[in-house]
Tab-separated table of C-alpha atoms and ligand atoms in Angstrom:
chain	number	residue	atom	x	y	z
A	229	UNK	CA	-7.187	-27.459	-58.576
A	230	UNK	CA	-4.907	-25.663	-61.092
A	231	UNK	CA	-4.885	-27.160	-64.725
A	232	UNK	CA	-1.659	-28.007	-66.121
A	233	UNK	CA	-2.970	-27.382	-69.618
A	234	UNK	CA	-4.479	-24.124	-68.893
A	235	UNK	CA	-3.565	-21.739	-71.769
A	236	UNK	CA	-1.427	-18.398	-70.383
A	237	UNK	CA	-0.617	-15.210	-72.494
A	238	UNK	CA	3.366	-16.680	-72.864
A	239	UNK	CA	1.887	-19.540	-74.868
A	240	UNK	CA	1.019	-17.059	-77.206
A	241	UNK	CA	-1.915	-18.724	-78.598
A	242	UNK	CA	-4.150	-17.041	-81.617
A	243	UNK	CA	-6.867	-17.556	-83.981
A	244	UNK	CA	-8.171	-15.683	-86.746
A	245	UNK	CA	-11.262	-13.892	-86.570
A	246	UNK	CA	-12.209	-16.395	-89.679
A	247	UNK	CA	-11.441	-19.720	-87.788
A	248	UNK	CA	-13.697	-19.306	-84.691
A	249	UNK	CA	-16.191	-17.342	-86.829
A	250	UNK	CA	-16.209	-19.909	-89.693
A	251	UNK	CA	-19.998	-20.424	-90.150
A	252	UNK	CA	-19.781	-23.653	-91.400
A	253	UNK	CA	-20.307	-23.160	-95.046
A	254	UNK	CA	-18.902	-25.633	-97.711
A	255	UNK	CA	-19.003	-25.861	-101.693
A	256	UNK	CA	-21.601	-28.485	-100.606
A	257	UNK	CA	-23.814	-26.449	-97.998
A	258	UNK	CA	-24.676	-23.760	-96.748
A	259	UNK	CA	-23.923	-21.498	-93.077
A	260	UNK	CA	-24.928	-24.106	-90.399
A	261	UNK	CA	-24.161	-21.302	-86.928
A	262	UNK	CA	-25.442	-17.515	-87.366
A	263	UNK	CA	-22.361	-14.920	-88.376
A	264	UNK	CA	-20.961	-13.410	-84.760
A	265	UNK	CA	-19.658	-10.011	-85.382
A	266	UNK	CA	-16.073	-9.517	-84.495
A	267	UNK	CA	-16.270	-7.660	-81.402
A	268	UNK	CA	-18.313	-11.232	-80.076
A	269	UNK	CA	-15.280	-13.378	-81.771
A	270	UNK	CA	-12.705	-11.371	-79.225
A	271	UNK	CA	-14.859	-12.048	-76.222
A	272	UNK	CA	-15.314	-16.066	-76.940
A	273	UNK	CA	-11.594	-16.328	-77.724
A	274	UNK	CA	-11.333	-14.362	-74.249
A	275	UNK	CA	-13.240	-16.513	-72.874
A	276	UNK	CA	-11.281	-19.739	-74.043
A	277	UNK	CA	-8.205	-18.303	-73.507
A	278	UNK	CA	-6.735	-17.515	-76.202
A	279	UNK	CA	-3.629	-14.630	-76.164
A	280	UNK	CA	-4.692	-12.832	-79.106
A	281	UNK	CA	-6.870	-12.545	-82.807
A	282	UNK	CA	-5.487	-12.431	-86.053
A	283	UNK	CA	-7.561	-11.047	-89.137
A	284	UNK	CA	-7.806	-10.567	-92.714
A	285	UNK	CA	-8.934	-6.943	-93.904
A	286	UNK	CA	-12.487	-7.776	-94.506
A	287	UNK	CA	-12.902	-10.270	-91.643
A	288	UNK	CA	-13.151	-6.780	-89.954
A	289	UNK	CA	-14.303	-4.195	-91.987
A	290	UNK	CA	-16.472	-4.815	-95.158
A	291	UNK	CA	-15.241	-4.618	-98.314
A	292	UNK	CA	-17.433	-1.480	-99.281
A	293	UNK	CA	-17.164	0.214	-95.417
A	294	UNK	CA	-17.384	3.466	-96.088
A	295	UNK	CA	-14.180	5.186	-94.081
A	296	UNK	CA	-16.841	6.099	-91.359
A	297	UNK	CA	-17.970	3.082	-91.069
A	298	UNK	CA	-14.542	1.695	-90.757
A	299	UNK	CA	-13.673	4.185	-88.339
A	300	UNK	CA	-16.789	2.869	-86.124
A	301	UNK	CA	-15.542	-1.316	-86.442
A	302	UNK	CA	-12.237	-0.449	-85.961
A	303	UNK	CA	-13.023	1.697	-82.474
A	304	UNK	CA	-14.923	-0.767	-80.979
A	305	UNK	CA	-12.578	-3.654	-82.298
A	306	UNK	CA	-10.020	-1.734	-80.401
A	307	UNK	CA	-12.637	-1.112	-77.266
A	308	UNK	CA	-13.084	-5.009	-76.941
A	309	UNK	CA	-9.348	-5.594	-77.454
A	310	UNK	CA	-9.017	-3.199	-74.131
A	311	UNK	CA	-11.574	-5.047	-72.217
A	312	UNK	CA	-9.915	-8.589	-72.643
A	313	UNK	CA	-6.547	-8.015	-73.252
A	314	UNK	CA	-6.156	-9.589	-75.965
A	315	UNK	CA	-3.495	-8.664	-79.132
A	316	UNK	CA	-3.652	-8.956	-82.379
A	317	UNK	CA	0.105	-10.278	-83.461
A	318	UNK	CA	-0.620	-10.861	-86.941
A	319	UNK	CA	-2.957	-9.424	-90.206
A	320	UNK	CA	-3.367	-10.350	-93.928
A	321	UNK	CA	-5.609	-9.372	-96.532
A	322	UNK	CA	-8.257	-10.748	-98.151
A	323	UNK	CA	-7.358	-11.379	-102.012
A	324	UNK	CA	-9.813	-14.160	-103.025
A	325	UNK	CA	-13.336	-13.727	-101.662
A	326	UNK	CA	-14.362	-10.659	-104.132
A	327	UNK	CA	-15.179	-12.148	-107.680
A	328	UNK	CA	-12.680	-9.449	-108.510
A	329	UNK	CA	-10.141	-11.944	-107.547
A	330	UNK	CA	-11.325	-14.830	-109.960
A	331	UNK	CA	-8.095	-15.221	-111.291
A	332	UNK	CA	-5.658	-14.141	-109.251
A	333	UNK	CA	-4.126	-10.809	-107.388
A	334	UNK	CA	-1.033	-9.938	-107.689
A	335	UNK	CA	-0.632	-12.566	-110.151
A	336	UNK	CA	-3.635	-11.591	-112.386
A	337	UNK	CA	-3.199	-10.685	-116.411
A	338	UNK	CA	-5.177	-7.735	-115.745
A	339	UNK	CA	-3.016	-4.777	-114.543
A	340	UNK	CA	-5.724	-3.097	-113.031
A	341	UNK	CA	-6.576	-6.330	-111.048
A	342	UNK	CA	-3.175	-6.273	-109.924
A	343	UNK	CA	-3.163	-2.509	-108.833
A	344	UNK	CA	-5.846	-3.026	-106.876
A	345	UNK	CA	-4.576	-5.551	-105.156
A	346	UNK	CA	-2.053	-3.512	-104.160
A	347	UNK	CA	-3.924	-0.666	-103.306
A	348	UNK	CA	-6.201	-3.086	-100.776
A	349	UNK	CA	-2.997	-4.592	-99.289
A	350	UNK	CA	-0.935	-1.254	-98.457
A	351	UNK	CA	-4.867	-0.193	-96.816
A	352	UNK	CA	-4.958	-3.537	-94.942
A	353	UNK	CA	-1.352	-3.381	-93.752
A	354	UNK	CA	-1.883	0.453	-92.596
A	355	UNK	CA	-5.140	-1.084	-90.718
A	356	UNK	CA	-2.862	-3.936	-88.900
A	357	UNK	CA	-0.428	-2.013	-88.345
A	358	UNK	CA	-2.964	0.438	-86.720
A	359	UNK	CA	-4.212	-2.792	-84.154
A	360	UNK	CA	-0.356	-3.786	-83.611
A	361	UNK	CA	0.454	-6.447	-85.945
A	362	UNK	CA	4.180	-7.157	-86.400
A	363	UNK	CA	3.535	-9.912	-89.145
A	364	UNK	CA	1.747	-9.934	-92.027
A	365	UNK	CA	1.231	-12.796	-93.830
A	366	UNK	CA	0.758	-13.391	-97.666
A	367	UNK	CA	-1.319	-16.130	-98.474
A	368	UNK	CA	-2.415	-16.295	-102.061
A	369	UNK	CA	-5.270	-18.750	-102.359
A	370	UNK	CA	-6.275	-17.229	-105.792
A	371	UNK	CA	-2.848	-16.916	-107.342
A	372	UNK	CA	-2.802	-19.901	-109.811
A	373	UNK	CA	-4.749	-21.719	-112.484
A	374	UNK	CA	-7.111	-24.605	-113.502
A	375	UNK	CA	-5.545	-24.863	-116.977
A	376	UNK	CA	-1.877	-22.806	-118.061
A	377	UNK	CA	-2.759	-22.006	-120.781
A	378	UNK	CA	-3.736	-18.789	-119.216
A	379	UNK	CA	-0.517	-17.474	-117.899
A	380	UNK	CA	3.112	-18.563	-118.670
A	381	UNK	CA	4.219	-19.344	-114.442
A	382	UNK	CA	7.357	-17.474	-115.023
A	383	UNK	CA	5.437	-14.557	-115.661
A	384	UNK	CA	3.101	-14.935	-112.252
A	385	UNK	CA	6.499	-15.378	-110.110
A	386	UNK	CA	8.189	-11.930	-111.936
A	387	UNK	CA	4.687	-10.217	-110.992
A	388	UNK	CA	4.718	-11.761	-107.368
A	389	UNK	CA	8.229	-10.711	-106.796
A	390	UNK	CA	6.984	-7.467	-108.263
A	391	UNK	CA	4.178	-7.275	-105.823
A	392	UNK	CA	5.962	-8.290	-102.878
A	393	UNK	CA	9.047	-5.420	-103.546
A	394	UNK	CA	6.541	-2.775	-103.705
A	395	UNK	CA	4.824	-3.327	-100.716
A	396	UNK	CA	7.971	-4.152	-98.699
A	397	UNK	CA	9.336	-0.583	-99.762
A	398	UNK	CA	5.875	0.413	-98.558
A	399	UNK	CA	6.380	-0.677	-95.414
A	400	UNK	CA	9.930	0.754	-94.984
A	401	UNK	CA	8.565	3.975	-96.431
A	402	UNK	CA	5.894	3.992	-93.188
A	403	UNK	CA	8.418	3.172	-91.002
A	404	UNK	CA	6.340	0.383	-89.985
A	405	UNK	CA	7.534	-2.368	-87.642
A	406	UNK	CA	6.639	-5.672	-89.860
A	407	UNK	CA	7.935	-8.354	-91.061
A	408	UNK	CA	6.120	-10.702	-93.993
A	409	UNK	CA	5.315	-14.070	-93.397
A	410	UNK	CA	4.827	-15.992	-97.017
A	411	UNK	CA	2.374	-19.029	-96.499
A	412	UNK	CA	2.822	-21.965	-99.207
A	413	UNK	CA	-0.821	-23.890	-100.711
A	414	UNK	CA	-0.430	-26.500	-103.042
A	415	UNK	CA	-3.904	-26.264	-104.269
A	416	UNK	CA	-7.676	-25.040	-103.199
A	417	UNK	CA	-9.337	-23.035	-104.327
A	418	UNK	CA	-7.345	-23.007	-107.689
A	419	UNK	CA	-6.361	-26.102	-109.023
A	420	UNK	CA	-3.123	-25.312	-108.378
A	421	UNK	CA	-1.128	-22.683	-106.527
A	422	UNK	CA	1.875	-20.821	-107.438
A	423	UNK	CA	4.826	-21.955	-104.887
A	424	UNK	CA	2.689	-24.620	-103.907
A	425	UNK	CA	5.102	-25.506	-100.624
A	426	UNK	CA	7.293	-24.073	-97.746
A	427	UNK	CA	10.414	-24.864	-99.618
A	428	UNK	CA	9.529	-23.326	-102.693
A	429	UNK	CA	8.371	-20.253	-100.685
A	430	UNK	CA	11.961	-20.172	-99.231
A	431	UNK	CA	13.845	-20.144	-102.755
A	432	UNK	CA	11.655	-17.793	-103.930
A	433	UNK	CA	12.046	-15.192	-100.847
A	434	UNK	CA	16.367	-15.140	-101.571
A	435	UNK	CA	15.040	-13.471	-104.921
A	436	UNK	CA	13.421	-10.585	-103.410
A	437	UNK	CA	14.953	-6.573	-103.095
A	438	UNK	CA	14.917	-7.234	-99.037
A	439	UNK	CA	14.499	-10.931	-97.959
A	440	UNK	CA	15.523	-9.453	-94.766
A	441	UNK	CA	12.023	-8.678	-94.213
A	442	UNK	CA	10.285	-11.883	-95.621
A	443	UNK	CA	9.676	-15.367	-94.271
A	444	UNK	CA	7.033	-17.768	-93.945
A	445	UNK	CA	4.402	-19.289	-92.765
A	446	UNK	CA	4.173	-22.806	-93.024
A	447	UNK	CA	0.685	-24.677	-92.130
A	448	UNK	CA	0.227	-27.986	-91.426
A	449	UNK	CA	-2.427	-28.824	-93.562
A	450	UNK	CA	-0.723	-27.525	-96.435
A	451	UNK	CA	2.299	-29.502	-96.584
A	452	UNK	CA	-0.026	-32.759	-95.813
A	453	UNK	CA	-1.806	-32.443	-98.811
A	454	UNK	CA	0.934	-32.249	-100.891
A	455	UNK	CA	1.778	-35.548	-98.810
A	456	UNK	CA	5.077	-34.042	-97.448
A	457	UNK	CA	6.280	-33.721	-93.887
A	458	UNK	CA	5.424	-30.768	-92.237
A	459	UNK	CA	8.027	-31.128	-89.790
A	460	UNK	CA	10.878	-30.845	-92.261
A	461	UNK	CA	10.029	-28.004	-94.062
A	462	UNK	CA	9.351	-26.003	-90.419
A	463	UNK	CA	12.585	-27.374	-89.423
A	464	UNK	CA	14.208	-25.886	-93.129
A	465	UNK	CA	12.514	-22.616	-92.423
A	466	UNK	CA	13.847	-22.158	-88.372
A	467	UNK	CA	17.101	-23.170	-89.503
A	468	UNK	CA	17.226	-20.572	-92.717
A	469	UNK	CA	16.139	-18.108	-89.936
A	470	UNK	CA	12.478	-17.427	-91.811
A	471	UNK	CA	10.051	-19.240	-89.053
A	472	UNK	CA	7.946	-15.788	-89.063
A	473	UNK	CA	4.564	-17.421	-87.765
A	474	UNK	CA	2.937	-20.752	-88.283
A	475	UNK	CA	-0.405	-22.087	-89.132
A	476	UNK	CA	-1.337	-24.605	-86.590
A	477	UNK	CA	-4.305	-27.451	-87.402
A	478	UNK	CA	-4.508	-30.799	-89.086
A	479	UNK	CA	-5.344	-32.536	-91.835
A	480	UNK	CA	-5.410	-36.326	-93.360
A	481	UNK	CA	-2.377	-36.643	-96.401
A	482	UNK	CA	-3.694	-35.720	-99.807
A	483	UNK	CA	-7.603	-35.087	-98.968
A	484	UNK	CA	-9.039	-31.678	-99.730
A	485	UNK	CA	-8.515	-28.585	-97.123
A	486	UNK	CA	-10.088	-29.814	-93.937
A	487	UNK	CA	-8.524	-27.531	-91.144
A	488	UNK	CA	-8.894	-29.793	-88.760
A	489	UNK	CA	-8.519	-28.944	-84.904
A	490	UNK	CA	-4.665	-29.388	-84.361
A	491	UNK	CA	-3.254	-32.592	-83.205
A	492	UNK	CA	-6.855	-34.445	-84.349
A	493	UNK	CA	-5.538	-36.715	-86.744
A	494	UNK	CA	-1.982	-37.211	-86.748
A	495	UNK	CA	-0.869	-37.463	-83.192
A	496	UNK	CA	2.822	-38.262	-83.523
A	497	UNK	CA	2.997	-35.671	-86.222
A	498	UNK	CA	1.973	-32.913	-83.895
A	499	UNK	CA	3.731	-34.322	-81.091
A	500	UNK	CA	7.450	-34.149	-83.072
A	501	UNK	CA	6.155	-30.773	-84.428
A	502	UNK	CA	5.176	-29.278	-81.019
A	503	UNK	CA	8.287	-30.634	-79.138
A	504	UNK	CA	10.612	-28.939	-81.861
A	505	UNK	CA	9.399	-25.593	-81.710
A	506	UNK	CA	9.314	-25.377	-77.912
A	507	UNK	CA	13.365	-27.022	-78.106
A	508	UNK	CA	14.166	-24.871	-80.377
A	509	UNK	CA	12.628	-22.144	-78.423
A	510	UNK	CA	10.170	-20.630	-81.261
A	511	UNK	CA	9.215	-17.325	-79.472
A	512	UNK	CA	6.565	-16.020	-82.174
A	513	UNK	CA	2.257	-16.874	-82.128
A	514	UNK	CA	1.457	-20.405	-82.120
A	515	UNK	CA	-1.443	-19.816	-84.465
A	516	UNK	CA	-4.110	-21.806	-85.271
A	517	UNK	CA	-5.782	-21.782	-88.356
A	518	UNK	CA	-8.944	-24.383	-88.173
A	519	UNK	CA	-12.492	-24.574	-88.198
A	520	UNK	CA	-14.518	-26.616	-85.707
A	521	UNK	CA	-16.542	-29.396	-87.717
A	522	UNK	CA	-19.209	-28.176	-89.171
A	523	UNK	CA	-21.426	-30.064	-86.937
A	524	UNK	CA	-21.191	-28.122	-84.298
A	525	UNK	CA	-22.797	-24.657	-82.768
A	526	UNK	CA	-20.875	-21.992	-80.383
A	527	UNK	CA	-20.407	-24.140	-77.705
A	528	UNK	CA	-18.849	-26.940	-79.957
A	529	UNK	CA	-16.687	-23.907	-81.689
A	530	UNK	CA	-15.373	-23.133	-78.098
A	531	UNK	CA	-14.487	-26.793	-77.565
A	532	UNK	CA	-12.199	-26.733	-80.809
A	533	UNK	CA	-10.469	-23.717	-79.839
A	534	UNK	CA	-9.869	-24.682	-76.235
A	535	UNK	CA	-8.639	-28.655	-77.839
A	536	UNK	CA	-6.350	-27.177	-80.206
A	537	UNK	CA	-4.192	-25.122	-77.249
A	538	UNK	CA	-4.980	-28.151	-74.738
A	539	UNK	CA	-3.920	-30.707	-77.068
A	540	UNK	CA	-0.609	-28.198	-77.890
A	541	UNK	CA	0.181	-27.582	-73.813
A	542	UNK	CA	-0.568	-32.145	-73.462
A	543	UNK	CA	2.269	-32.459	-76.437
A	544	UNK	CA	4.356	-30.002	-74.976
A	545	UNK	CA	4.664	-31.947	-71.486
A	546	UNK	CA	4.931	-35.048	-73.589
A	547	UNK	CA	8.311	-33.497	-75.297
A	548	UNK	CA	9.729	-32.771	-71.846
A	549	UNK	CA	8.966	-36.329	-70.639
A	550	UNK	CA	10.540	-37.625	-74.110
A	551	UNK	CA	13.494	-35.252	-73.263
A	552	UNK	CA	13.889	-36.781	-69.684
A	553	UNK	CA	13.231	-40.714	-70.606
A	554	UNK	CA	16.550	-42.047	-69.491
A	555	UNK	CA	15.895	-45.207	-72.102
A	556	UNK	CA	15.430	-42.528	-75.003
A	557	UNK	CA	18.298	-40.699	-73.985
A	558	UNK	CA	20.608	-43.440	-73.708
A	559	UNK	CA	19.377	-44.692	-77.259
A	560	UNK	CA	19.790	-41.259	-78.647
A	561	UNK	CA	23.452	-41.575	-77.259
A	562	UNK	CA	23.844	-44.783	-78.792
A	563	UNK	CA	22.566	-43.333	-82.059
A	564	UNK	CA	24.921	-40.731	-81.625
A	565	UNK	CA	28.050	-42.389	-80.322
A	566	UNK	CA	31.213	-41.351	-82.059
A	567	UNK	CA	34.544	-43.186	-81.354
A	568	UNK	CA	36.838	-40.294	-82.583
A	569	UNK	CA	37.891	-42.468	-85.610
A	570	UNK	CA	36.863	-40.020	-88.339
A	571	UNK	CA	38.025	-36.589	-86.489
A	572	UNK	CA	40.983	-36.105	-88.746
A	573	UNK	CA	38.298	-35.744	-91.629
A	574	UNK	CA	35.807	-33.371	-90.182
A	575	UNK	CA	34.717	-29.996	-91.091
A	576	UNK	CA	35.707	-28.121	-93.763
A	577	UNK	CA	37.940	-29.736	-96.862
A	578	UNK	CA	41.514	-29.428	-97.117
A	579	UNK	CA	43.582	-31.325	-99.884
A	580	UNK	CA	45.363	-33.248	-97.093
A	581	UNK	CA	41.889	-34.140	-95.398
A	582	UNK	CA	40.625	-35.400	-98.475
A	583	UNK	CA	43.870	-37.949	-99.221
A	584	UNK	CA	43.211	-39.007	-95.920
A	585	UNK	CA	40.101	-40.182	-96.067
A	586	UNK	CA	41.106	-41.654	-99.861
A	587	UNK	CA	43.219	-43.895	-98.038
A	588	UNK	CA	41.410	-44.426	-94.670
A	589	UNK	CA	40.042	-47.929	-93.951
A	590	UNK	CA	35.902	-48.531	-92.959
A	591	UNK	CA	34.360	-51.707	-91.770
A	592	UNK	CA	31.562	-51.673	-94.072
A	593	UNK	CA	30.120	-55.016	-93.450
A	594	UNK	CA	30.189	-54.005	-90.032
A	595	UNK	CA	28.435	-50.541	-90.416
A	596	UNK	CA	25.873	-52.230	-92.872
A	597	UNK	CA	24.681	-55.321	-90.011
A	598	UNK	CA	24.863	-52.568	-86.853
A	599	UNK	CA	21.205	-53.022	-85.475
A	600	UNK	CA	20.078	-49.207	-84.993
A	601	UNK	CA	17.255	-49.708	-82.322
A	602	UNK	CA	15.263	-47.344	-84.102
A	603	UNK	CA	11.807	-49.679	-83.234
A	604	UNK	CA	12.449	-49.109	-79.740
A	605	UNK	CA	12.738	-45.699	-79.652
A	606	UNK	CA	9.933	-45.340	-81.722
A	607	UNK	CA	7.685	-47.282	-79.568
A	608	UNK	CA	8.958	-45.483	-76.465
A	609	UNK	CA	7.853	-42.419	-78.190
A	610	UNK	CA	4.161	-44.374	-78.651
A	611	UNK	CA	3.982	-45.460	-75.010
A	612	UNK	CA	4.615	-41.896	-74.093
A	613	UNK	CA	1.935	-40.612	-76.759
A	614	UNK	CA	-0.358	-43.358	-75.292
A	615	UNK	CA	-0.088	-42.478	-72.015
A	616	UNK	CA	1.780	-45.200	-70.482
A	617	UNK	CA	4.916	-44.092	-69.491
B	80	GCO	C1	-6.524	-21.417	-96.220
B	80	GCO	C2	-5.428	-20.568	-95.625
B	80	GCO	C3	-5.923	-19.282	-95.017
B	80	GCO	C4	-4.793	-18.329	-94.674
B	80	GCO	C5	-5.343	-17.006	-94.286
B	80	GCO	C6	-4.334	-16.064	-93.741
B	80	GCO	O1	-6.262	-22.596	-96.452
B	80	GCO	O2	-7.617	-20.909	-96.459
B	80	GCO	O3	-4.761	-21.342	-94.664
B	80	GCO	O4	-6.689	-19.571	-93.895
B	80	GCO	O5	-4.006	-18.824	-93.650
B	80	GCO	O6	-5.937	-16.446	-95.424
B	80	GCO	O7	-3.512	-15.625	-94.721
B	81	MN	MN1	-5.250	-23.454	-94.836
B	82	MN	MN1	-3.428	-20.717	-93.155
């Protein structure tokens, strides 16, 4: 029997060498599953399924590798990327586990903090470039503060934009292939993060020496704790043309960072989010960035990965049955309807428009009682979540 929901390379599903290989720690315990090196993280995510492995610097080579050593990893990284096929579609670097990154990277008072940071990036994006990557992402879990009086936040966006125009001249200087893909934290592990969401990401990327090059890459769990809808600001990024990558998982609204397995906790969330990017026709990694629970050894790590793409490839037929619900479509017609009445005023404003529709007439108390059928549709949408139709 063939499984509708079995993952296939054109689903392009990934995880990070640090999801699956998450031991389990917390700020409240310690490892609860034995490190696996990262040559055994490509062979489970082989044997789930996945399409391909994304990394941060030091998930792969230690911080102080020596460059034989990091000759060694990265050859039989490479060897076990041969054997299963997998890719690796997107890298980062690590700027927050080294104490050297207590207060920031590229945001940092300390210039030689920040020149370092730079140094280890351009060496990280040379090393994913080296393994393929075509999108590197820029998370900056250490760039903000517990307390400003440290750092004036006009200052920390001059020295991000800084930081982020050197190292895309960098890249155009290699002749690499690679785009940037900015991802947006309101908080954890500082108290707060600079450009805390999506949409400030996106104002902030028009101000750069080649936003050509730079978009983002929204997570789900990151917009939920600042309480907003992820949806939206994916939905603000495809249509400004910056959907570079996305961070798939879940998360309840406003708790702390619990990188759930995707579609876990808010169902109709994931289902609107899903059904977007495959009608929209997202072509880049569906990525997901979780942990299993810490509860759980190997075999319970596998079982996350394979839910998160099951749960993604369930939601996906669930969009095309929402798509081809004759009800749903003839309330979304409904919704839509439009009698022609207001087609003189449409589009762009001319004088002559605009002392038209001065002067036109509108049924207000009309418009105001319409019933909009919106419970309906909404329930449809349940019953097909639910299973029932
Ligand atoms: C987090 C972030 C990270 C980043 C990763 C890649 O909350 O810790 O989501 O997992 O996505 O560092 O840049
Ligand atoms: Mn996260
Ligand atoms: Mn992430």
């Amino acid at each position: 029997m063939t499984d509708r929901y079995q993952p296939k390379p054109e689903h392009k599903f990934t995880f990070g060498l640090w999801t699956v290989g998450s031991v389990g720690r917390d700020p409240f315990g310690e490892p609860v599953r034995s490190r696996l090196s990262p040559v055994e993280l490509v062979y489970l995510l082989a044997e789930v399924g996945a399409y391909g492995v994304n990394f941060h610097d030091n998930d792969l080579v230690p911080i102080d590798a020596t460059p034989a050593e990091r000759d060694r990893i990265v050859a039989e990284f490479k060897k076990a990327l041969r054997d299963t096929g997998l890719v690796v579609p997107m890298a980062t670097t690590n700027l927050f586990s080294d104490p050297i990154f207590k207060d920031g990277a590229f945001t940092s008072n300390d210039p030689r903090v920040r020149a370092y940071a730079l140094q280890k990036t351009m060496r990280a994006i040379d090393l994913g470039v080296e393994l393929g990557a075509k999108v590197y992402v820029f998370w900056g879990g250490r760039e903000g503060v517990e307390t400003d009086a440290v750092r004036n936040p006009v200052d920390a966006l001059k020295r991000m934009r800084e930081a982020l125009n050197f190292l895309c001249e960098y890249v155009i200087d290699q002749g690499y292939d690679l785009k940037f893909a900015l991802e947006a934290k309101p908080n954890e592990p500082r108290g707060d993060i600079y450009l805390a969401t999506t949409g400030h990401m996106l104002a902030f990327i028009e101000t750069l020496d080649h936003p050509e090059m730079v978009g983002v890459n929204p997570e789900v769990a990151h917009e939920h704790m600042a309480g907003l809808n992820f949806l939206h600001a994916v939905a603000q990024a495809w249509e400004a043309g910056k959907l570079f990558h996305i961070d798939l998982n879940d998360q309840a609204f406003c708790r702390y960072d619990q990188d759930l397995r995707f579609g876990s906790h808010n169902i109709k969330a994931a289902f609107f989010l899903v059904k977007f990017l495959e009608d929209v026709g997202y072509q880049g990694s569906r990525h997901f960035d979780a942990h299993a629970y810490r509860t759980e050894d190997y075999e319970g790590v596998k079982e996350f990965a394979r839910g998160c793409m099951r749960t993604y490839l369930i939601l996906k037929e669930k969009g095309e049955r929402w798509n081809a619900d004759p009800e749903i479509q003839a309330l979304l017609a409904e919704i839509n309807a439009d009698d022609g009445s207001t087609d003189p005023f449409k589009g762009r404003y001319t004088p002559e428009k605009a002392a038209a529709l001065k002067m036109a007439t509108f049924d207000r108390v009309a418009l105001g009682q319409r019933g909009l059928a919106y419970e309906r549709l909404d329930q449809l949408t349940i019953e097909i979540l639910l299973g029932v139709r």
